[in-house]
């Protein structure tokens, strides 16, 4: 079931209102605002993430990119004083509805963090962890899933002969691909990536970018990045955020070459931020 068509309550000349691909959207926000205590972090965000495409969230530090990303799978729930208004719909359902299984929601939205965070266990145990948490005991099924996830994350050839060795012995770039494999093993619909390359060198970064390109289509991917060149390389759509507001959202090529909002133009041409 695709997300319901969203009504539009207010017009702001700075926002690109193409309402792109709404019928094919998997995740959408409607007038979504968020507060940490008395401090408002997000203001009336409206966007629809197209299924199977890569969406980049760009903007200066503190603009709300990671806050919005972590709202999609309710990671922000862990913060005291959190309050939200409006809605986020996933597969047509409001994720903040009282009957939502938050753990189930997070299983369907894999998360990859800024710094690789492999568990202090073997490579195979890291990737198979989501299955064991779900109560899967079939060793053959777990082994098959581990192999499939490692192949999907372009890591299998590098680690297939040392699956029983500690994941902490991998390089930083390998650890990040391992974390992507772990997320894939849970069979999610969405991959949320919070600056997945910021702790990596250029060679490892290039491998992650190639991987994102390969995973697009199978997964709906949202990536927060400070690197505008990276956003231009890996994403189909780009959302530019500033001071907690979605300033402009549209096809990546258009955002970087013919932005409609002056603030977007200033940011992508390096005049601020």
CSV table of C-alpha atoms in Angstrom, one decimal:
chain,number,residue,atom,x,y,z
A,1,UNK,CA,0.0,0.0,0.0
A,2,UNK,CA,1.5,3.4,-1.0
A,3,UNK,CA,1.3,6.4,1.2
A,4,UNK,CA,-1.9,8.3,1.1
A,5,UNK,CA,-2.0,11.4,-1.1
A,6,UNK,CA,-1.2,14.3,1.3
A,7,UNK,CA,-3.2,17.5,1.3
A,8,UNK,CA,-1.2,20.8,1.2
A,9,UNK,CA,-2.1,23.3,3.9
A,10,UNK,CA,0.1,26.2,3.2
A,11,UNK,CA,2.2,27.7,0.4
A,12,UNK,CA,5.7,29.0,1.0
A,13,UNK,CA,7.4,30.5,-2.1
A,14,UNK,CA,10.8,29.1,-0.9
A,15,UNK,CA,9.7,25.5,-1.1
A,16,UNK,CA,9.7,23.3,-4.2
A,17,UNK,CA,6.2,21.9,-4.1
A,18,UNK,CA,6.4,19.3,-6.8
A,19,UNK,CA,5.0,16.7,-4.4
A,20,UNK,CA,7.0,14.3,-6.5
A,21,UNK,CA,6.1,10.7,-6.8
A,22,UNK,CA,3.6,10.7,-4.0
A,23,UNK,CA,1.8,7.7,-5.3
A,24,UNK,CA,5.1,5.8,-5.3
A,25,UNK,CA,6.3,7.1,-1.9
A,26,UNK,CA,7.0,4.8,0.9
A,27,UNK,CA,7.7,7.4,3.6
A,28,UNK,CA,6.0,10.8,3.7
A,29,UNK,CA,5.8,13.7,6.2
A,30,UNK,CA,2.9,16.1,6.6
A,31,UNK,CA,3.3,19.3,8.5
A,32,UNK,CA,5.8,17.5,10.7
A,33,UNK,CA,7.3,19.6,13.6
A,34,UNK,CA,9.5,18.4,16.5
A,35,UNK,CA,10.5,19.9,19.8
A,36,UNK,CA,13.2,18.9,22.3
A,37,UNK,CA,11.7,20.4,25.4
A,38,UNK,CA,11.1,24.1,24.7
A,39,UNK,CA,13.4,24.1,21.7
A,40,UNK,CA,11.8,23.6,18.3
A,41,UNK,CA,14.1,21.6,15.9
A,42,UNK,CA,11.8,21.0,12.9
A,43,UNK,CA,9.1,23.2,11.4
A,44,UNK,CA,6.2,22.0,9.2
A,45,UNK,CA,8.3,19.6,7.1
A,46,UNK,CA,6.4,18.2,4.1
A,47,UNK,CA,8.0,15.7,1.8
A,48,UNK,CA,7.5,12.3,0.1
A,49,UNK,CA,10.4,9.9,-0.3
A,50,UNK,CA,10.1,8.0,-3.5
A,51,UNK,CA,10.3,4.2,-3.2
A,52,UNK,CA,13.5,2.7,-4.4
A,53,UNK,CA,15.3,6.0,-4.8
A,54,UNK,CA,18.1,7.7,-2.9
A,55,UNK,CA,17.2,10.9,-1.1
A,56,UNK,CA,20.0,13.1,0.2
A,57,UNK,CA,19.4,15.5,3.1
A,58,UNK,CA,21.8,18.4,2.9
A,59,UNK,CA,22.3,21.7,4.8
A,60,UNK,CA,24.6,23.3,7.4
A,61,UNK,CA,25.3,21.8,10.8
A,62,UNK,CA,22.3,22.1,13.2
A,63,UNK,CA,19.7,22.5,10.4
A,64,UNK,CA,17.7,19.4,11.4
A,65,UNK,CA,19.0,16.8,8.9
A,66,UNK,CA,19.8,14.1,11.4
A,67,UNK,CA,16.8,15.0,13.6
A,68,UNK,CA,14.5,14.4,10.6
A,69,UNK,CA,16.4,11.2,9.6
A,70,UNK,CA,16.0,9.8,13.1
A,71,UNK,CA,12.3,10.7,13.2
A,72,UNK,CA,11.6,8.3,10.3
A,73,UNK,CA,12.3,5.3,12.6
A,74,UNK,CA,11.5,7.1,15.9
A,75,UNK,CA,15.1,6.9,17.2
A,76,UNK,CA,14.4,10.4,18.7
A,77,UNK,CA,11.9,8.7,21.1
A,78,UNK,CA,14.8,8.0,23.3
A,79,UNK,CA,15.4,11.7,24.0
A,80,UNK,CA,13.6,13.2,27.0
A,81,UNK,CA,11.2,16.0,26.4
A,82,UNK,CA,10.5,15.0,22.8
A,83,UNK,CA,7.2,16.3,21.3
A,84,UNK,CA,6.0,16.1,17.7
A,85,UNK,CA,3.1,17.5,15.7
A,86,UNK,CA,1.9,16.5,12.2
A,87,UNK,CA,2.6,13.1,10.9
A,88,UNK,CA,5.1,10.8,9.3
A,89,UNK,CA,3.5,8.0,7.3
A,90,UNK,CA,5.3,4.7,6.4
A,91,UNK,CA,3.5,2.5,3.9
A,92,UNK,CA,0.4,4.6,4.4
A,93,UNK,CA,0.3,4.4,8.2
A,94,UNK,CA,1.1,7.1,10.8
A,95,UNK,CA,4.3,5.9,12.6
A,96,UNK,CA,3.2,7.9,15.7
A,97,UNK,CA,-0.2,6.2,16.0
A,98,UNK,CA,-0.7,4.5,19.5
A,99,UNK,CA,-0.8,1.0,18.1
A,100,UNK,CA,2.5,1.2,16.2
A,101,UNK,CA,5.1,-1.5,17.1
A,102,UNK,CA,8.2,0.7,17.3
A,103,UNK,CA,10.6,-2.2,17.3
A,104,UNK,CA,8.9,-3.6,14.2
A,105,UNK,CA,9.1,-0.2,12.6
A,106,UNK,CA,12.9,0.0,13.3
A,107,UNK,CA,13.3,-3.5,11.8
A,108,UNK,CA,11.8,-2.2,8.5
A,109,UNK,CA,14.1,0.8,8.6
A,110,UNK,CA,17.8,-0.2,8.8
A,111,UNK,CA,20.1,2.5,10.4
A,112,UNK,CA,23.7,3.1,9.6
A,113,UNK,CA,25.5,5.6,11.8
A,114,UNK,CA,28.2,8.2,11.3
A,115,UNK,CA,30.8,6.1,13.0
A,116,UNK,CA,31.0,2.4,12.2
A,117,UNK,CA,29.7,0.4,15.3
A,118,UNK,CA,30.3,-3.3,14.9
A,119,UNK,CA,29.6,-5.4,17.9
A,120,UNK,CA,32.6,-7.0,19.7
A,121,UNK,CA,31.9,-10.4,18.2
A,122,UNK,CA,32.8,-12.2,15.0
A,123,UNK,CA,32.0,-10.9,11.5
A,124,UNK,CA,29.4,-13.6,11.0
A,125,UNK,CA,27.8,-13.0,14.4
A,126,UNK,CA,27.5,-9.3,13.7
A,127,UNK,CA,25.6,-9.9,10.4
A,128,UNK,CA,23.5,-12.7,11.8
A,129,UNK,CA,22.6,-10.7,15.0
A,130,UNK,CA,19.2,-9.3,13.8
A,131,UNK,CA,18.0,-12.9,13.0
A,132,UNK,CA,19.1,-14.3,16.4
A,133,UNK,CA,17.4,-11.4,18.2
A,134,UNK,CA,14.3,-12.4,16.3
A,135,UNK,CA,14.6,-15.9,17.6
A,136,UNK,CA,15.9,-17.6,14.5
A,137,UNK,CA,17.8,-20.7,15.4
A,138,UNK,CA,18.2,-22.3,12.0
A,139,UNK,CA,22.0,-22.2,11.5
A,140,UNK,CA,21.7,-22.9,7.8
A,141,UNK,CA,19.3,-20.0,7.3
A,142,UNK,CA,21.5,-17.7,9.4
A,143,UNK,CA,24.6,-18.7,7.4
A,144,UNK,CA,22.8,-18.1,4.1
A,145,UNK,CA,21.5,-14.7,5.2
A,146,UNK,CA,25.0,-13.7,6.4
A,147,UNK,CA,26.5,-14.6,3.0
A,148,UNK,CA,23.7,-12.9,1.1
A,149,UNK,CA,24.0,-9.7,3.2
A,150,UNK,CA,27.8,-9.6,2.9
A,151,UNK,CA,27.6,-10.1,-0.9
A,152,UNK,CA,25.0,-7.3,-1.0
A,153,UNK,CA,27.3,-5.0,0.9
A,154,UNK,CA,30.3,-5.8,-1.3
A,155,UNK,CA,32.3,-7.3,1.6
A,156,UNK,CA,32.0,-11.1,1.0
A,157,UNK,CA,35.1,-11.5,-1.1
A,158,UNK,CA,37.2,-9.7,1.5
A,159,UNK,CA,36.0,-11.6,4.6
A,160,UNK,CA,34.7,-15.0,3.5
A,161,UNK,CA,37.8,-16.7,4.8
A,162,UNK,CA,37.7,-15.1,8.2
A,163,UNK,CA,34.0,-15.0,9.2
A,164,UNK,CA,34.9,-16.3,12.7
A,165,UNK,CA,37.4,-13.5,13.4
A,166,UNK,CA,36.5,-10.4,15.3
A,167,UNK,CA,34.8,-7.6,13.4
A,168,UNK,CA,36.9,-5.1,15.3
A,169,UNK,CA,39.9,-6.2,13.3
A,170,UNK,CA,38.4,-4.8,10.0
A,171,UNK,CA,39.3,-1.5,8.6
A,172,UNK,CA,37.0,1.5,9.1
A,173,UNK,CA,35.6,1.2,5.6
A,174,UNK,CA,35.1,-2.5,6.0
A,175,UNK,CA,33.4,-2.0,9.4
A,176,UNK,CA,30.9,0.5,7.8
A,177,UNK,CA,30.1,-2.0,5.0
A,178,UNK,CA,29.7,-4.7,7.7
A,179,UNK,CA,27.2,-2.4,9.5
A,180,UNK,CA,25.3,-2.0,6.2
A,181,UNK,CA,25.3,-5.8,5.8
A,182,UNK,CA,23.9,-6.1,9.4
A,183,UNK,CA,21.1,-3.7,8.5
A,184,UNK,CA,20.4,-5.6,5.2
A,185,UNK,CA,20.2,-8.9,7.1
A,186,UNK,CA,17.1,-7.7,8.9
A,187,UNK,CA,15.4,-7.4,5.5
A,188,UNK,CA,14.3,-3.8,5.8
A,189,UNK,CA,12.4,-1.7,3.3
A,190,UNK,CA,14.4,1.5,4.1
A,191,UNK,CA,18.0,2.2,4.8
A,192,UNK,CA,18.7,5.4,6.8
A,193,UNK,CA,22.3,6.6,6.6
A,194,UNK,CA,23.6,9.4,8.9
A,195,UNK,CA,26.8,10.7,7.3
A,196,UNK,CA,28.0,7.1,6.7
A,197,UNK,CA,31.3,8.3,5.1
A,198,UNK,CA,32.3,11.2,7.4
A,199,UNK,CA,34.8,9.0,9.4
A,200,UNK,CA,36.2,7.3,6.3
A,201,UNK,CA,39.1,8.0,3.9
A,202,UNK,CA,38.4,8.8,0.2
A,203,UNK,CA,39.0,5.2,-1.0
A,204,UNK,CA,36.6,3.7,1.6
A,205,UNK,CA,34.1,6.6,0.8
A,206,UNK,CA,34.1,5.7,-2.9
A,207,UNK,CA,33.3,2.1,-2.0
A,208,UNK,CA,30.4,3.1,0.2
A,209,UNK,CA,29.1,5.4,-2.6
A,210,UNK,CA,29.4,2.5,-5.1
A,211,UNK,CA,27.5,0.4,-2.7
A,212,UNK,CA,24.7,2.9,-2.3
A,213,UNK,CA,24.3,3.0,-6.0
A,214,UNK,CA,24.0,-0.8,-6.1
A,215,UNK,CA,21.5,-0.9,-3.3
A,216,UNK,CA,19.2,1.7,-4.8
A,217,UNK,CA,16.1,0.2,-6.2
A,218,UNK,CA,16.1,-2.7,-3.7
A,219,UNK,CA,15.9,-0.3,-0.9
A,220,UNK,CA,14.6,3.2,-0.3
A,221,UNK,CA,17.6,5.1,0.9
A,222,UNK,CA,17.9,8.3,2.9
A,223,UNK,CA,21.4,9.7,3.4
A,224,UNK,CA,22.4,12.7,5.5
A,225,UNK,CA,25.6,14.2,4.2
A,226,UNK,CA,27.6,17.4,4.7
A,227,UNK,CA,29.4,16.6,1.4
A,228,UNK,CA,27.4,18.3,-1.4
A,229,UNK,CA,29.5,16.5,-4.1
A,230,UNK,CA,28.6,13.2,-2.5
A,231,UNK,CA,24.9,14.2,-2.5
A,232,UNK,CA,25.2,15.0,-6.2
A,233,UNK,CA,26.9,11.7,-7.0
A,234,UNK,CA,24.7,9.3,-5.1
A,235,UNK,CA,21.2,10.7,-4.8
A,236,UNK,CA,18.2,10.9,-7.1
A,237,UNK,CA,16.4,13.6,-5.0
A,238,UNK,CA,17.8,16.1,-2.6
A,239,UNK,CA,16.2,18.0,0.3
A,240,UNK,CA,17.9,21.2,1.4
A,241,UNK,CA,17.3,22.1,5.0
A,242,UNK,CA,18.0,25.3,6.9
A,243,UNK,CA,17.2,26.2,10.5
A,244,UNK,CA,14.8,23.2,10.9
A,245,UNK,CA,12.8,24.0,7.8
A,246,UNK,CA,12.7,22.2,4.4
A,247,UNK,CA,13.7,25.0,2.1
A,248,UNK,CA,13.7,23.1,-1.2
A,249,UNK,CA,13.1,19.5,-2.3
A,250,UNK,CA,13.4,18.0,-5.8
A,251,UNK,CA,15.5,16.1,-8.3
A,252,UNK,CA,19.1,16.3,-7.4
A,253,UNK,CA,20.2,17.7,-10.8
A,254,UNK,CA,17.7,20.5,-10.5
A,255,UNK,CA,18.6,21.4,-6.9
A,256,UNK,CA,22.3,21.8,-7.8
A,257,UNK,CA,21.9,23.5,-11.2
A,258,UNK,CA,18.7,25.4,-11.2
A,259,UNK,CA,17.5,25.8,-7.5
A,260,UNK,CA,14.4,27.9,-7.1
A,261,UNK,CA,15.1,29.3,-3.6
A,262,UNK,CA,17.9,31.9,-3.2
A,263,UNK,CA,19.0,30.3,0.0
A,264,UNK,CA,19.5,26.9,-1.8
A,265,UNK,CA,21.5,28.7,-4.5
A,266,UNK,CA,23.7,30.4,-1.9
A,267,UNK,CA,24.4,27.1,-0.1
A,268,UNK,CA,25.1,24.9,-3.1
A,269,UNK,CA,27.4,27.5,-4.6
A,270,UNK,CA,29.3,27.8,-1.4
A,271,UNK,CA,28.3,31.3,-0.4
A,272,UNK,CA,27.3,30.2,3.1
A,273,UNK,CA,27.2,27.1,5.3
